[in-house]
Amino acid sequence: FPEEEPCKGKSRQYRVCELDVSTLAPPKWCADACWSPFFCPRQDCPAGSIPFRAIQCSLYNGKPILESQVQYQWVPFHGAPNLCDLNCLAVGHNFYYTFGRVLDGTRCSPQSQDLCISGQCLRVGCDGILGSDAQADACGICNGKNESCIFVQQVFQAAFPSSGD
């Protein structure tokens, strides 16, 4: 998180205010008077969008690595141990290369809402707070107690479709 002295009195909360994917600059953090790191909920990207991690890997396309003049095309590799390293697979080859850390705000994995911050995967609770343990209950209510669900009970008396005999 942004460099600041430890809080005295009121603590601070941070939220990503601006994430400029076109320049891949680190996110701008806004300090609010509150108590914990906070992630503002964002909308999912439109269909067909290039994932943020894929953009970061593609920045190394055509650039030689390891004193080799061979130029590779890179795509994200999600099988490496550290989720917050920028692990990229060389297209058409059987190796990946780690280009350091992903940029802050990158999702830890494609299926996750959790975010990489300073090289660590931080859980994003359903309340939008980084590091929170808040989970949606069976009814879909954040920090709920499974009390607001509507249970539907019906008797089905339809015949099964014939098997074609």
Coordinates of C-alpha atoms in Angstrom, one line a residue:
F1 CA 0.0 0.0 0.0
P2 CA 1.1 3.6 -0.3
E3 CA 4.0 4.6 1.8
E4 CA 2.6 6.2 5.0
E5 CA 3.5 6.2 8.6
P6 CA 1.4 3.8 10.8
C7 CA -1.9 5.3 11.6
K8 CA -2.2 7.3 14.8
G9 CA -5.8 7.8 15.9
K10 CA -8.0 7.0 13.0
S11 CA -6.6 4.4 10.6
R12 CA -6.8 4.7 6.9
Q13 CA -8.5 2.6 4.2
Y14 CA -7.3 2.4 0.6
R15 CA -9.2 1.9 -2.5
V16 CA -8.2 1.7 -6.1
C17 CA -9.3 5.0 -7.6
E18 CA -7.8 4.7 -11.0
L19 CA -6.3 1.8 -12.9
D20 CA -5.0 2.8 -16.3
V21 CA -4.7 -0.4 -18.4
S22 CA -3.4 1.5 -21.4
T23 CA -0.2 2.6 -19.7
L24 CA 0.0 -0.3 -17.2
A25 CA 0.9 2.3 -14.5
P26 CA 0.5 1.2 -10.9
P27 CA -3.0 2.0 -9.6
K28 CA -3.6 5.3 -7.9
W29 CA -4.6 4.8 -4.3
C30 CA -6.9 7.1 -2.5
A31 CA -6.7 7.4 1.3
D32 CA -9.9 7.6 3.2
A33 CA -10.4 7.9 6.9
C34 CA -11.6 4.4 7.8
W35 CA -10.2 1.1 9.0
S36 CA -9.1 -1.4 6.4
P37 CA -7.9 -1.7 2.8
F38 CA -10.9 -1.5 0.6
F39 CA -11.5 -2.5 -3.0
C40 CA -14.3 -0.7 -4.9
P41 CA -16.5 -3.3 -6.6
R42 CA -16.1 -3.1 -10.3
Q43 CA -18.2 -4.4 -13.2
D44 CA -17.0 -7.4 -15.2
C45 CA -15.2 -6.6 -18.4
P46 CA -17.2 -6.8 -21.6
A47 CA -17.2 -10.1 -23.5
G48 CA -14.1 -10.4 -25.7
S49 CA -12.0 -8.2 -23.4
I50 CA -8.3 -9.1 -23.0
P51 CA -7.6 -10.1 -19.4
F52 CA -5.2 -7.7 -17.5
R53 CA -2.6 -10.5 -17.0
A54 CA -2.6 -11.3 -20.7
I55 CA -1.9 -7.6 -21.5
Q56 CA 1.0 -7.7 -19.1
C57 CA 2.5 -10.8 -20.7
S58 CA 2.0 -9.4 -24.2
L59 CA 4.2 -6.5 -23.3
Y60 CA 7.2 -8.9 -23.6
N61 CA 6.2 -10.2 -27.1
G62 CA 9.1 -10.1 -29.4
K63 CA 11.6 -9.1 -26.7
P64 CA 14.6 -11.5 -26.2
I65 CA 15.1 -13.1 -22.8
L66 CA 18.1 -14.8 -21.1
E67 CA 20.7 -13.5 -23.5
S68 CA 18.9 -15.3 -26.3
Q69 CA 18.0 -13.6 -29.6
V70 CA 14.9 -15.8 -30.0
Q71 CA 11.8 -13.8 -29.8
Y72 CA 8.7 -15.3 -28.3
Q73 CA 5.0 -14.5 -28.0
W74 CA 3.7 -14.8 -24.4
V75 CA 0.4 -15.8 -22.8
P76 CA -0.5 -16.1 -19.1
F77 CA 0.6 -19.3 -17.4
H78 CA -1.6 -20.1 -14.4
G79 CA 0.1 -23.3 -13.1
A80 CA 3.1 -21.7 -11.3
P81 CA 3.3 -21.7 -7.5
N82 CA 3.1 -17.9 -6.9
L83 CA -0.2 -16.5 -8.2
C84 CA 1.1 -13.0 -8.1
D85 CA 4.2 -13.5 -10.3
L86 CA 3.8 -12.6 -13.9
N87 CA 4.3 -16.1 -15.3
C88 CA 4.0 -16.2 -19.0
L89 CA 4.1 -19.3 -21.3
A90 CA 6.0 -19.1 -24.6
V91 CA 3.5 -19.8 -27.3
G92 CA 4.4 -23.0 -29.2
H93 CA 7.0 -24.0 -26.6
N94 CA 6.9 -26.0 -23.4
F95 CA 8.3 -23.5 -20.9
Y96 CA 7.2 -20.4 -19.1
Y97 CA 9.1 -17.5 -17.8
T98 CA 8.6 -15.3 -14.7
F99 CA 8.8 -11.6 -15.5
G100 CA 8.6 -10.5 -11.9
R101 CA 5.4 -9.5 -10.2
V102 CA 2.0 -8.7 -11.8
L103 CA 0.8 -5.1 -11.4
D104 CA -1.3 -4.4 -8.3
G105 CA -4.9 -5.0 -8.9
T106 CA -4.4 -8.1 -11.1
R107 CA -6.7 -10.9 -10.3
C108 CA -4.9 -13.9 -8.6
S109 CA -6.5 -16.3 -11.0
P110 CA -9.1 -16.2 -13.8
Q111 CA -11.8 -17.7 -11.6
S112 CA -11.2 -15.5 -8.6
Q113 CA -12.1 -12.0 -7.5
D114 CA -9.1 -12.0 -5.2
L115 CA -6.4 -9.4 -6.1
C116 CA -2.6 -9.3 -6.1
I117 CA -1.3 -6.4 -4.1
S118 CA 2.4 -6.0 -3.5
G119 CA 3.1 -9.5 -4.6
Q120 CA 0.5 -11.1 -2.3
C121 CA -2.9 -12.6 -3.2
L122 CA -5.4 -10.8 -1.0
R123 CA -8.9 -12.1 -0.6
V124 CA -11.7 -9.8 -1.6
G125 CA -14.7 -10.5 0.6
C126 CA -18.3 -10.1 -0.7
D127 CA -18.3 -6.8 1.2
G128 CA -15.5 -5.5 -1.2
I129 CA -12.9 -5.3 1.5
L130 CA -9.4 -6.7 0.9
G131 CA -8.5 -9.4 3.4
S132 CA -12.1 -9.8 4.5
D133 CA -13.6 -13.2 5.4
A134 CA -17.1 -12.0 4.4
Q135 CA -18.9 -14.6 2.3
A136 CA -22.3 -14.7 0.7
D137 CA -24.7 -17.2 2.3
A138 CA -26.8 -19.7 0.4
C139 CA -29.3 -16.9 -0.3
G140 CA -26.7 -14.7 -1.9
I141 CA -26.6 -12.2 1.0
C142 CA -23.2 -11.0 2.0
N143 CA -22.5 -12.0 5.6
G144 CA -26.1 -13.4 5.7
K145 CA -27.3 -16.2 7.9
N146 CA -29.3 -18.2 5.3
E147 CA -32.5 -16.6 6.7
S148 CA -33.8 -14.6 3.6
C149 CA -34.1 -17.5 1.2
I150 CA -37.5 -18.4 -0.2
F151 CA -38.0 -22.1 -0.3
V152 CA -40.3 -23.4 -3.0
Q153 CA -42.0 -26.8 -2.5
Q154 CA -44.1 -28.3 -5.1
V155 CA -45.3 -31.8 -6.1
F156 CA -44.4 -32.7 -9.6
Q157 CA -46.8 -35.2 -11.2
A158 CA -45.6 -35.2 -14.8
A159 CA -44.9 -38.4 -16.6
F160 CA -41.4 -39.1 -17.7
P161 CA -40.9 -38.8 -21.5
S162 CA -40.9 -42.2 -23.2
S163 CA -37.5 -43.7 -24.2
G164 CA -38.7 -44.3 -27.8
D165 CA -39.7 -47.9 -27.3

